[in-house]
Short mmCIF file of C-alpha atoms and ligand atoms in Angstrom, two decimals:
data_model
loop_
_atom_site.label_atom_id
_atom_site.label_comp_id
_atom_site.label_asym_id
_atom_site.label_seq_id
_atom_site.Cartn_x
_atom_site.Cartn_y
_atom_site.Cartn_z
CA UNK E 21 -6.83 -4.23 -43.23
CA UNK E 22 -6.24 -1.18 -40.82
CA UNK E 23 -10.08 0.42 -41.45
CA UNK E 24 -10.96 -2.86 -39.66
CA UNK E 25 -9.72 -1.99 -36.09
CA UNK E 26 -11.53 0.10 -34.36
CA UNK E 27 -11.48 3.75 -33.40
CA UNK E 28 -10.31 2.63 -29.99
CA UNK E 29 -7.58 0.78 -31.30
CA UNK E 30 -6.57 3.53 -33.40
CA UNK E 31 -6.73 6.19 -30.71
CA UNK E 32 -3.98 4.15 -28.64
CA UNK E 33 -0.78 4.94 -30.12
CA UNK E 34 2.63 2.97 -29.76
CA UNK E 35 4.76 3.87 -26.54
CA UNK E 36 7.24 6.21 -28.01
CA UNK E 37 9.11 5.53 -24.59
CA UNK E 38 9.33 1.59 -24.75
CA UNK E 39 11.06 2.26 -28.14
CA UNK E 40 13.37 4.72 -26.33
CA UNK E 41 13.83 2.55 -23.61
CA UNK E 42 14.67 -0.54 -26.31
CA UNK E 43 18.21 1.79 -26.75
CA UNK E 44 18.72 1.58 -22.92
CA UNK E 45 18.49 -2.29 -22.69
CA UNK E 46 21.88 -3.01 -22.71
CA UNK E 47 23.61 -4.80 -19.98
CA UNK E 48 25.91 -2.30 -18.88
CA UNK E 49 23.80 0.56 -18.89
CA UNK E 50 22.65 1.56 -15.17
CA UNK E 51 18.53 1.46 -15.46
CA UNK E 52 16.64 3.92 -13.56
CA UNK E 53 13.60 3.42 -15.93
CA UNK E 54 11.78 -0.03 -15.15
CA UNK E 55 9.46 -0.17 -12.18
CA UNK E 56 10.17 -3.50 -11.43
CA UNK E 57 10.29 -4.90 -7.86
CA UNK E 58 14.01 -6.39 -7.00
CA UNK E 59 13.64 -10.23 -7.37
CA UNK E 60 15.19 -9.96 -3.72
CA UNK E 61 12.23 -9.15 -2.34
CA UNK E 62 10.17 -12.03 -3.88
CA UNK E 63 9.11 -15.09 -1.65
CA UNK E 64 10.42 -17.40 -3.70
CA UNK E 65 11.29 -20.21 -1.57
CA UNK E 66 7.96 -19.88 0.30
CA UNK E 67 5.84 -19.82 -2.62
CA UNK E 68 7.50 -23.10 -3.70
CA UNK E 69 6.51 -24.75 -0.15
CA UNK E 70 2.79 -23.72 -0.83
CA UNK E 71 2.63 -24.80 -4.58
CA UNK E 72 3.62 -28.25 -3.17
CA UNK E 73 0.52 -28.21 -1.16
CA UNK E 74 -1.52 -26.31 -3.57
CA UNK E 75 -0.68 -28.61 -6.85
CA UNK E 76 -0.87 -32.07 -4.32
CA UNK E 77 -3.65 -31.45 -2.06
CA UNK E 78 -6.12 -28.68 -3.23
CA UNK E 79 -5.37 -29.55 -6.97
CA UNK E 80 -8.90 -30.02 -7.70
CA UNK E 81 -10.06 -26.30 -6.67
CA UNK E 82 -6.54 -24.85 -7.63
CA UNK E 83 -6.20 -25.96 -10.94
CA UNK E 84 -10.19 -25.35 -11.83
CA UNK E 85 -11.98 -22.67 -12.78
CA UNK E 86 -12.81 -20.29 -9.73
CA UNK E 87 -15.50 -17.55 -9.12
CA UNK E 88 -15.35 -14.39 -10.90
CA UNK E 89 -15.26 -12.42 -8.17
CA UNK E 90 -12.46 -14.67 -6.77
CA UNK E 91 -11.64 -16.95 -4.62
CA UNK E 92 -13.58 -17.12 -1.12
CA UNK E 93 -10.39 -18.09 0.81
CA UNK E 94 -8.47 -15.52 -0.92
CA UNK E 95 -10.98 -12.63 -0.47
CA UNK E 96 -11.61 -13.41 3.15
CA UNK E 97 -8.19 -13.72 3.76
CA UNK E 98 -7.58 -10.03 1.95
CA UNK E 99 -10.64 -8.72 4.18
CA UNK E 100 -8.83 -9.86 7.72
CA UNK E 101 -5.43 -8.67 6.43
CA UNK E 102 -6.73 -4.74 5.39
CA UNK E 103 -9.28 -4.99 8.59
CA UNK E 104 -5.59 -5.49 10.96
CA UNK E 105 -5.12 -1.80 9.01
CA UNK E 106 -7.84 -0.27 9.92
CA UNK E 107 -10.14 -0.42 6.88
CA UNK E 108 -13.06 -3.17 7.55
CA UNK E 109 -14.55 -5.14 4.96
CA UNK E 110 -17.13 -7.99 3.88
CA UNK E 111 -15.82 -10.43 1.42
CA UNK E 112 -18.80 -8.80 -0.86
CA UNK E 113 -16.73 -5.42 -1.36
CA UNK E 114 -13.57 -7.45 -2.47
CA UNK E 115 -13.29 -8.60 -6.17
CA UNK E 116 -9.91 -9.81 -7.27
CA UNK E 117 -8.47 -9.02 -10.39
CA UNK E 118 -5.23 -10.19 -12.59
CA UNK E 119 -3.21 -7.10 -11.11
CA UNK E 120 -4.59 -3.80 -11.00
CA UNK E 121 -4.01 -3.17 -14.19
CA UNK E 122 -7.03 -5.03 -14.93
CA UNK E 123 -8.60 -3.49 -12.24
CA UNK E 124 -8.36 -0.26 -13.76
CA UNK E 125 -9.47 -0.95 -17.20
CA UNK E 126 -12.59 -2.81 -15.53
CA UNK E 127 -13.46 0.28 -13.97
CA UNK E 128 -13.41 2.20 -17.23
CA UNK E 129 -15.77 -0.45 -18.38
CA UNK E 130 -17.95 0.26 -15.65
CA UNK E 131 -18.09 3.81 -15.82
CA UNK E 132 -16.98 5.84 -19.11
CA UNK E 133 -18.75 6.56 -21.58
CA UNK E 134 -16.78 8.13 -25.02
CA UNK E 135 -16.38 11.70 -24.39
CA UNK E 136 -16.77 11.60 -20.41
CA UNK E 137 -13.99 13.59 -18.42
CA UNK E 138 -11.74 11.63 -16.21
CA UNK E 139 -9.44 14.34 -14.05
CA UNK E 140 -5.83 12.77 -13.23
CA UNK E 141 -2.56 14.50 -11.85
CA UNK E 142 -0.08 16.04 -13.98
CA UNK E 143 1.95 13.85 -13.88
CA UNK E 144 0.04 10.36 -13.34
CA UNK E 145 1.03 6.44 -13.87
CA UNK E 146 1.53 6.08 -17.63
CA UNK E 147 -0.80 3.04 -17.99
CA UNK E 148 -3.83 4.34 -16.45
CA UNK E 149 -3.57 7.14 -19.03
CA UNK E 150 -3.32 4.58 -22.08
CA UNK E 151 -6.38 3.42 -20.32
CA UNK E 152 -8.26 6.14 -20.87
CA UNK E 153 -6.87 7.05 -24.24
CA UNK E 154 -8.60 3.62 -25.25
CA UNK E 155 -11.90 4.55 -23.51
CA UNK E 156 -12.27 7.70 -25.88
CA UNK E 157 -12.57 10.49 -22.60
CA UNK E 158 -11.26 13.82 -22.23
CA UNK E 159 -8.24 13.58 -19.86
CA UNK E 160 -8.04 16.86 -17.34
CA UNK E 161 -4.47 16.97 -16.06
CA UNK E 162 -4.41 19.14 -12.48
CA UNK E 163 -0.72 20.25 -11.35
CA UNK E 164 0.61 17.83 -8.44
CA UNK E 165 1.92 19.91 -5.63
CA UNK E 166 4.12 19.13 -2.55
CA UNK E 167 1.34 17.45 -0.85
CA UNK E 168 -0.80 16.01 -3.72
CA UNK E 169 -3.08 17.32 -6.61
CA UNK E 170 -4.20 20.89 -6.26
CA UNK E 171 -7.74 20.97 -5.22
CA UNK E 172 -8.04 24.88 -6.74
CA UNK E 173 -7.12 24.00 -9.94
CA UNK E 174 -9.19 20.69 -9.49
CA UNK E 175 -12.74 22.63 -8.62
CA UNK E 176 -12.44 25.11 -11.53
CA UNK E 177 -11.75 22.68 -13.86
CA UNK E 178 -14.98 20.61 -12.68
CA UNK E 179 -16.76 23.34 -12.90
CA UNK E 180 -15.42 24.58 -16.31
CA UNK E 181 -16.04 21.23 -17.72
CA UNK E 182 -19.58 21.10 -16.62
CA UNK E 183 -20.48 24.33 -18.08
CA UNK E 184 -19.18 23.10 -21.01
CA UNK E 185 -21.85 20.33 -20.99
CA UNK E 186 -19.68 17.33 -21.16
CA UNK E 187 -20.04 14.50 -18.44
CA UNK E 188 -17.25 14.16 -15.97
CA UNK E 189 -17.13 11.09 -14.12
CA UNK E 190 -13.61 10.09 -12.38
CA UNK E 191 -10.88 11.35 -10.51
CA UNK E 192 -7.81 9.30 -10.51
CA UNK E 193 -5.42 9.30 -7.75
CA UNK E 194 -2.17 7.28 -6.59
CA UNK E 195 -2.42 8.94 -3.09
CA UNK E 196 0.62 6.92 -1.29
CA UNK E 197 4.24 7.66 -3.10
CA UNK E 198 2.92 8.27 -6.36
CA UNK E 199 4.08 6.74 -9.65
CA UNK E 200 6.10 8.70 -10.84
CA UNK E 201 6.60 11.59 -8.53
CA UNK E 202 6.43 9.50 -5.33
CA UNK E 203 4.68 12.22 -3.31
CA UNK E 204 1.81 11.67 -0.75
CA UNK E 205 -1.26 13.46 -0.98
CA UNK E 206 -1.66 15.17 2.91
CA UNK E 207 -4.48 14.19 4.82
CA UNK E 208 -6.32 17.19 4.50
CA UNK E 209 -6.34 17.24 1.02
CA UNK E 210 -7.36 13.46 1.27
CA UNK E 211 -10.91 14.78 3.18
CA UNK E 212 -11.59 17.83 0.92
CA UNK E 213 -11.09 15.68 -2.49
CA UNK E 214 -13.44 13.31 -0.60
CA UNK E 215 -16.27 16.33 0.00
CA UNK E 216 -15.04 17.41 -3.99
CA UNK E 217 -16.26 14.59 -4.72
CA UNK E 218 -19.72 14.07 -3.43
CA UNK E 219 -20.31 17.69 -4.03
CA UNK E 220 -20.10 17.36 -8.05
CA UNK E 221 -21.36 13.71 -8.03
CA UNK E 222 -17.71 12.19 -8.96
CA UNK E 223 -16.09 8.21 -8.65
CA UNK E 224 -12.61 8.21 -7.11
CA UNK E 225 -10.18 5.55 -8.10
CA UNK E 226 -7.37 5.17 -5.17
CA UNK E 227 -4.74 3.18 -6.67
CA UNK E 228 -2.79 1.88 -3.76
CA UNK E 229 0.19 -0.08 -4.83
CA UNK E 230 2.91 1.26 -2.71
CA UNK E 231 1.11 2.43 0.12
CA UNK E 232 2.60 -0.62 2.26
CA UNK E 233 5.77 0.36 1.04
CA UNK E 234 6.29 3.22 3.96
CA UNK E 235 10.06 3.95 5.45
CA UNK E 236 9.12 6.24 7.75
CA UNK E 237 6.13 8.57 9.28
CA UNK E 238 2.62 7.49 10.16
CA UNK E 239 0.41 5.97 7.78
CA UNK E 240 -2.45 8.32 6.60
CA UNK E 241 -5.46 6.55 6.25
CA UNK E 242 -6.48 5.54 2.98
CA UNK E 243 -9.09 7.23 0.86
CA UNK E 244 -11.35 4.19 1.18
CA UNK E 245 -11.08 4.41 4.95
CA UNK E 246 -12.34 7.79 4.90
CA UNK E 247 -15.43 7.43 2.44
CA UNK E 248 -18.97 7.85 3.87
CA UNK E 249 -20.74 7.52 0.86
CA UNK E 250 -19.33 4.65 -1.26
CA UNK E 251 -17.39 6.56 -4.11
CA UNK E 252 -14.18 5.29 -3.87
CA UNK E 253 -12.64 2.67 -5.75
CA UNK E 254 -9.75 0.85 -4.32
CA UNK E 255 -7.43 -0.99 -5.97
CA UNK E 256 -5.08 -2.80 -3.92
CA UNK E 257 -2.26 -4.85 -6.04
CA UNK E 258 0.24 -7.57 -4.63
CA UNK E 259 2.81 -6.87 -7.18
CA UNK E 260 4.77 -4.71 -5.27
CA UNK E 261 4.18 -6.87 -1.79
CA UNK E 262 4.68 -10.46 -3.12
CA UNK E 263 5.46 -10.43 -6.54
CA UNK E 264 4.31 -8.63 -10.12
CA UNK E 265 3.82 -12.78 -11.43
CA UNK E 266 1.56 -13.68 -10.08
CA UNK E 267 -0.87 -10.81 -11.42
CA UNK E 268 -2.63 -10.38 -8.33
CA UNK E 269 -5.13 -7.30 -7.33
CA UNK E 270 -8.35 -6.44 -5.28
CA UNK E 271 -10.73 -4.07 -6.18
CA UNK E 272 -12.63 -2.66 -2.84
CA UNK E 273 -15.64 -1.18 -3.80
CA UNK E 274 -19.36 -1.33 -2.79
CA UNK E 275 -21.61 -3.95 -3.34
CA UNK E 276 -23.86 -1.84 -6.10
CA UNK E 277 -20.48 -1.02 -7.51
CA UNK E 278 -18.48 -4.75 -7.11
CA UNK E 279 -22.10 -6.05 -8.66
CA UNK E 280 -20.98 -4.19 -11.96
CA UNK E 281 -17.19 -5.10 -12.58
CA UNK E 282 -18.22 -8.78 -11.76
CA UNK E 283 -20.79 -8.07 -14.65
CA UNK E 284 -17.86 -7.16 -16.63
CA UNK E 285 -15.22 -9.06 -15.54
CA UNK E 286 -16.94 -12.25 -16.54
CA UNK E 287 -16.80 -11.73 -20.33
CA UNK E 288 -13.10 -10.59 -19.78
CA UNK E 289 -11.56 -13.64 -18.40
CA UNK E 290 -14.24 -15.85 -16.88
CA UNK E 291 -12.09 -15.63 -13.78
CA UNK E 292 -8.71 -14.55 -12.13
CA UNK E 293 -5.81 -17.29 -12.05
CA UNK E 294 -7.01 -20.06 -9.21
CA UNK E 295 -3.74 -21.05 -8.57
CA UNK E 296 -2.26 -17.64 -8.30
CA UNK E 297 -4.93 -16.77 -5.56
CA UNK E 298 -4.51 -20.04 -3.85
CA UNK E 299 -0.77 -19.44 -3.67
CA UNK E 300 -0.85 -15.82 -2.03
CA UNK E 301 -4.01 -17.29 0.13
CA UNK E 302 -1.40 -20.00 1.61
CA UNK E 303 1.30 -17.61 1.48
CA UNK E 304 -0.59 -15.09 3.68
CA UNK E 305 -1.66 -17.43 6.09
CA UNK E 306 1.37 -19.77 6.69
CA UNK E 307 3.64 -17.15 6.68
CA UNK E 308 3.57 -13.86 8.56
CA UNK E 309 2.96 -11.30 6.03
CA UNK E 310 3.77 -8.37 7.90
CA UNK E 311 7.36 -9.44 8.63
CA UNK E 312 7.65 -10.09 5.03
CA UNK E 313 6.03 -6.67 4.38
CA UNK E 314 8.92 -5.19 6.51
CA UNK E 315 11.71 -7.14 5.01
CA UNK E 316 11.05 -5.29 1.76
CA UNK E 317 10.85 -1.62 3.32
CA UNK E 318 14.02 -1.85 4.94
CA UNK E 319 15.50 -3.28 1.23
CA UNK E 320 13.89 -0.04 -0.16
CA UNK E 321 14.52 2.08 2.02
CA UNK E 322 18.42 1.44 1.79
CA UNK E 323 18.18 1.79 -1.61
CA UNK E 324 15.87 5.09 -1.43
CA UNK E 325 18.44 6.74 0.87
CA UNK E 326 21.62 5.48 -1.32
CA UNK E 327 19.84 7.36 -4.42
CA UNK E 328 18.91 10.60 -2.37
CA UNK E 329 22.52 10.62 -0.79
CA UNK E 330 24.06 10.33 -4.32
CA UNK E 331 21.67 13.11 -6.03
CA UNK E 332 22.58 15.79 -3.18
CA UNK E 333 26.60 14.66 -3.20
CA UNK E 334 26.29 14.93 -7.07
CA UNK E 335 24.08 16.94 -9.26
CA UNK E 336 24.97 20.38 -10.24
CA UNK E 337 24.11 22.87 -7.78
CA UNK E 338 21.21 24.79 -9.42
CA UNK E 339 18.20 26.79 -8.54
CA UNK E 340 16.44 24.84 -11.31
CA UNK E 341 17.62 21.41 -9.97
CA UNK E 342 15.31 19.53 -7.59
CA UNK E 343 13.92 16.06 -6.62
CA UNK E 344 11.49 15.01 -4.65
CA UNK E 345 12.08 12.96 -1.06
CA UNK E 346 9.77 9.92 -0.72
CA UNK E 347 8.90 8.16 2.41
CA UNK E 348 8.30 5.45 0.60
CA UNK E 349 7.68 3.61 -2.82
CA UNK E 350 9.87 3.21 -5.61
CA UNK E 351 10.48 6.48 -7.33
CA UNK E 352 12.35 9.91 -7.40
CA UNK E 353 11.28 12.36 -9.70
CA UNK E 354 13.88 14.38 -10.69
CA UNK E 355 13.16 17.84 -12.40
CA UNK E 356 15.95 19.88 -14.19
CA UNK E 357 15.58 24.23 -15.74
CA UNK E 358 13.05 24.85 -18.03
CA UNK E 359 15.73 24.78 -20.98
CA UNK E 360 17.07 21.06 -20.64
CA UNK E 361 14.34 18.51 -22.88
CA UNK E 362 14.96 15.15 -20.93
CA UNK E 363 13.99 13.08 -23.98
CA UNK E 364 16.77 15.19 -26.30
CA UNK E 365 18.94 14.43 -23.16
CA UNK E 366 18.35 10.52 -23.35
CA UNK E 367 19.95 9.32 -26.22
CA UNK E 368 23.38 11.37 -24.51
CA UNK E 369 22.41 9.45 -20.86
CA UNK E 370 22.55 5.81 -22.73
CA UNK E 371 25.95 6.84 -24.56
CA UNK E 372 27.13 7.42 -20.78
CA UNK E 373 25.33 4.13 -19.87
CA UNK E 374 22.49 5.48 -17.85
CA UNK E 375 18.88 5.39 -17.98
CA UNK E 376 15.88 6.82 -17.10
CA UNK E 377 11.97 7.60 -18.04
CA UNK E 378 11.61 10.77 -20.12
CA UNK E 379 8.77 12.73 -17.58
CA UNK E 380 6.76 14.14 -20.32
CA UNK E 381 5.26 10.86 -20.98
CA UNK E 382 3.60 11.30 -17.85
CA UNK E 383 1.62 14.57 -18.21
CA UNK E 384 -1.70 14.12 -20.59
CA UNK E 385 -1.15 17.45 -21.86
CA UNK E 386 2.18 16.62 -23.04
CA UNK E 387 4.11 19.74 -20.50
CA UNK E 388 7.25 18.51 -18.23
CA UNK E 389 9.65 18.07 -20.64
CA UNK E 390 12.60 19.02 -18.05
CA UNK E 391 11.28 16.29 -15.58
CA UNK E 392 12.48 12.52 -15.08
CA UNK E 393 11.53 9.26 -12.95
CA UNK E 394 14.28 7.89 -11.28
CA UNK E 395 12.97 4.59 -9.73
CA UNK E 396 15.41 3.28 -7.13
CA UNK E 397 13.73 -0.46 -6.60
CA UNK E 398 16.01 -2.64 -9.51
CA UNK E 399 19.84 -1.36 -9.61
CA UNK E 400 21.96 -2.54 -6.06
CA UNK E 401 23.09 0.54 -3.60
CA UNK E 402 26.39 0.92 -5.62
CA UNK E 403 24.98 0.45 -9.16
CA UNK E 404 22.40 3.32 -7.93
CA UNK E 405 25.37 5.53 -6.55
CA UNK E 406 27.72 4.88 -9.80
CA UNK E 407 24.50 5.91 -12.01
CA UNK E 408 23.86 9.02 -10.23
CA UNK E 409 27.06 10.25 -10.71
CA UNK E 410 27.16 9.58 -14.50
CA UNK E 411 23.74 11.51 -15.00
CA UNK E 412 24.79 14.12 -13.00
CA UNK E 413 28.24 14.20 -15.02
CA UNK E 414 25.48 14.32 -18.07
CA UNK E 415 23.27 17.19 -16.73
CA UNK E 416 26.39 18.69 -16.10
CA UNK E 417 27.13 19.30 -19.85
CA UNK E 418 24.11 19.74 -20.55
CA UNK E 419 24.39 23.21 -18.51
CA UNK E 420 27.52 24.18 -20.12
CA UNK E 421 26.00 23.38 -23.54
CA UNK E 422 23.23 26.41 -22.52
CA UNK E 423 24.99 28.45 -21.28
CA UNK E 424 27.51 28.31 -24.15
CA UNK E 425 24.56 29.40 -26.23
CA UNK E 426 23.42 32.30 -24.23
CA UNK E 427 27.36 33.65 -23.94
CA UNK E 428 27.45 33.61 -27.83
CA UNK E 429 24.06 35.48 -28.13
C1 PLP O 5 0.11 3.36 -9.97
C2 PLP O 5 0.11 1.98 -10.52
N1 PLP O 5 -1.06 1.39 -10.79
C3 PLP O 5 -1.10 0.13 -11.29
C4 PLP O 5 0.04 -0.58 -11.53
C5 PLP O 5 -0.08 -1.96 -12.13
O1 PLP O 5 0.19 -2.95 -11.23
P1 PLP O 5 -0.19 -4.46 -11.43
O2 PLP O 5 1.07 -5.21 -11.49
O3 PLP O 5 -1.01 -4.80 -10.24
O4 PLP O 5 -1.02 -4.58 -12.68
C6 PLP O 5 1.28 -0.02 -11.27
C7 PLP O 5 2.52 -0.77 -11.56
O5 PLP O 5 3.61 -0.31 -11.50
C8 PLP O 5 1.32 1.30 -10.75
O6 PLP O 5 2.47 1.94 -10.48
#
């Protein structure tokens, strides 16, 4: 029956790193892989308050079917929260979706075409490239430096791909403590991909999920905040800020633009959970938000410091060893010389009961096969210090191995 599915279906091909990552799923193997948020940080006591009120007063509207751009409570609430940042909003820019996830295959829906050219950093967040890859477009990777995608490398290739003839439409970007390098694009890169942008006639996606996540330094402003002309996509999740269960997102957008998902959303689910968006509407207003925000930096940030303190008191010293330094987020991205292959590594990490994502996996032209994420969010402060040790002790060997080989040469 498999000349039934389609040519999407076909062109999306089985995570080679969930079935690495099924070898790292036992208990007493440290896990530096999953992205998850620490339960910890999850309002669960609160949220049961609210469902009480939710499921026994508002059960009518709560347990019905809701809008399909979302609830009005919900969005307006969303609208006062991100206009206390900075970034004001009508409730008709603001559509919410079942976690960005959604969000982002929506916006494929609304704007590729097979064949079109989305651009994306090398490396970028694994699922918005298996997005793609089931859209059918060309994905440009552009090296990520210290302070965010290079904008060189990102001109030439527009311009390479237009004389080529083909139609490129997006550029996606996880400006705030990126997933999986956890570097922030600088704010003058932030205004010149902006004027990038509107010069070759391009959509920005911002995906924003840790950008409340900060431990330290100024906020930049966001993308959004900065557009004049209504070509950036926001996406604004709750997974990382309340919890991943409740699949919560926004999409900010403009009205022209918001008109089109809700177009598409409708034949996708009919509408996001009501419940779900009646909770976190409760939750935000009952509750102060931005203490709870603050709560799960300093958790974070503990954690953040615990890893960096471990990698600099225990990986080899070597001029091909580094690691990035997030101020915020949930991820380290570790890069080791050119001669170590992280995923021929793995299987030797889970024997020594540590784990980690292979970085290749990341990079849509399959480079960065010395590269890691180390994502610091699940394991406690000592399982994170204990695991550090044991990949360094890992790495380690791996050095002699090499070096082994080039003595006997
Ligand atoms: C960059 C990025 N985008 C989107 C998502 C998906 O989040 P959600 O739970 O809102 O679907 C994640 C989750 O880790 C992420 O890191």
């Amino acid at each position: 029956m498999d000349e039934l599915f389609s040519r999407r279906t076909r062109a999306v091909k089985r995570s080679e790193i969930r079935e690495l990552l099924k070898l790292a799923e036992r208990p007493e193997v440290i896990s530096f892989a999953g992205g998850f948020p620490d339960p910890a940080t999850f309002p669960h006591r609160e949220l049961a308050a609210v469902a009480q009120k939710v499921l026994g007063e508002d059960y009518d509207r709560s347990l019905q079917y809701g809008a399909t751009e979302g609830d009005r409570l919900f969005r307006e609430a969303v609208c006062e929260w991100l206009g206390r940042q900075g970034l004001a909003l009508s409730r008709e820019e603001v559509t919410v979706t079942s976690g960005s996830q959604q969000a982002i295959d929506l916006i494929c829906k609304v704007f590729l075409d097979p064949g079109d050219v989305v651009f994306c950093d090398l490396p970028t967040y694994l699922a918005a490239i298996q997005s793609f890859t089931a859209f059918e477009v060309e994905k440009v990777g552009i090296p990520q430096r210290e302070d965010g995608m290079d904008l060189e490398i990102l001109e030439e290739k527009i311009e390479e791909v237009s004389r080529q003839g083909k139609r490129a439409k997006l550029i996606y970007l996880v400006p705030d403590f990126h997933n999986p390098t956890g570097i922030t694009m600088s704010l003058v890169k932030r205004r010149r991909v902006l004027k990038i942008a509107e010069r070759h006639n391009l959509v920005i996606i911002e995906d924003n999920p840790y950008g409340q996540v900060r431990f330290e330094g100024e906020p930049l402003p966001m993308l959004k905040s900065l557009d004049r002309t209504g070509r950036v996509v926001l996406l604004l999740t709750f997974s990382k800020i309340l919890c991943p269960g409740l699949r919560l997102a926004v999409i900010v957008a403009s009205p022209r633009i918001t008109e089109q998902i809700v177009k598409l959303k409708q034949p996708a689910d009919l509408c996001s959970s009501s419940f779900t968006q009646r909770l976190a509407y409760e939750f935000m207003t009952r509750y102060d938000f931005a203490a709870h925000i603050d709560e799960i930096r300093a958790l974070y940030r503990e954690k953040r410091d615990t890893m960096l303190e471990a990698l600099e008191a225990y990986m080899p010293k070597h001029p091909g060893i580094h690691w990035t330094k997030p101020q915020g987020g949930l991820f380290v991205w570790l890069t080791l010389p050119e001669f170590v292959d992280t995923r021929e590594m793995f299987p030797r990490a889970v024997e020594r009961n540590v784990a980690y994502v292979v970085g290749s996996a990341f990079f849509v032209d399959g480079s960065g096969q010395n590269t890691m994420r180390l994502a610091f969010c699940e394991p406690t402060p000592e399982l994170i210090r204990e695991g550090i040790r044991r990949l360094a002790e890992v790495i380690e060997a791996e050095l002699s191995v090499a070096s082994a080989a080039v003595a006997s040469k």
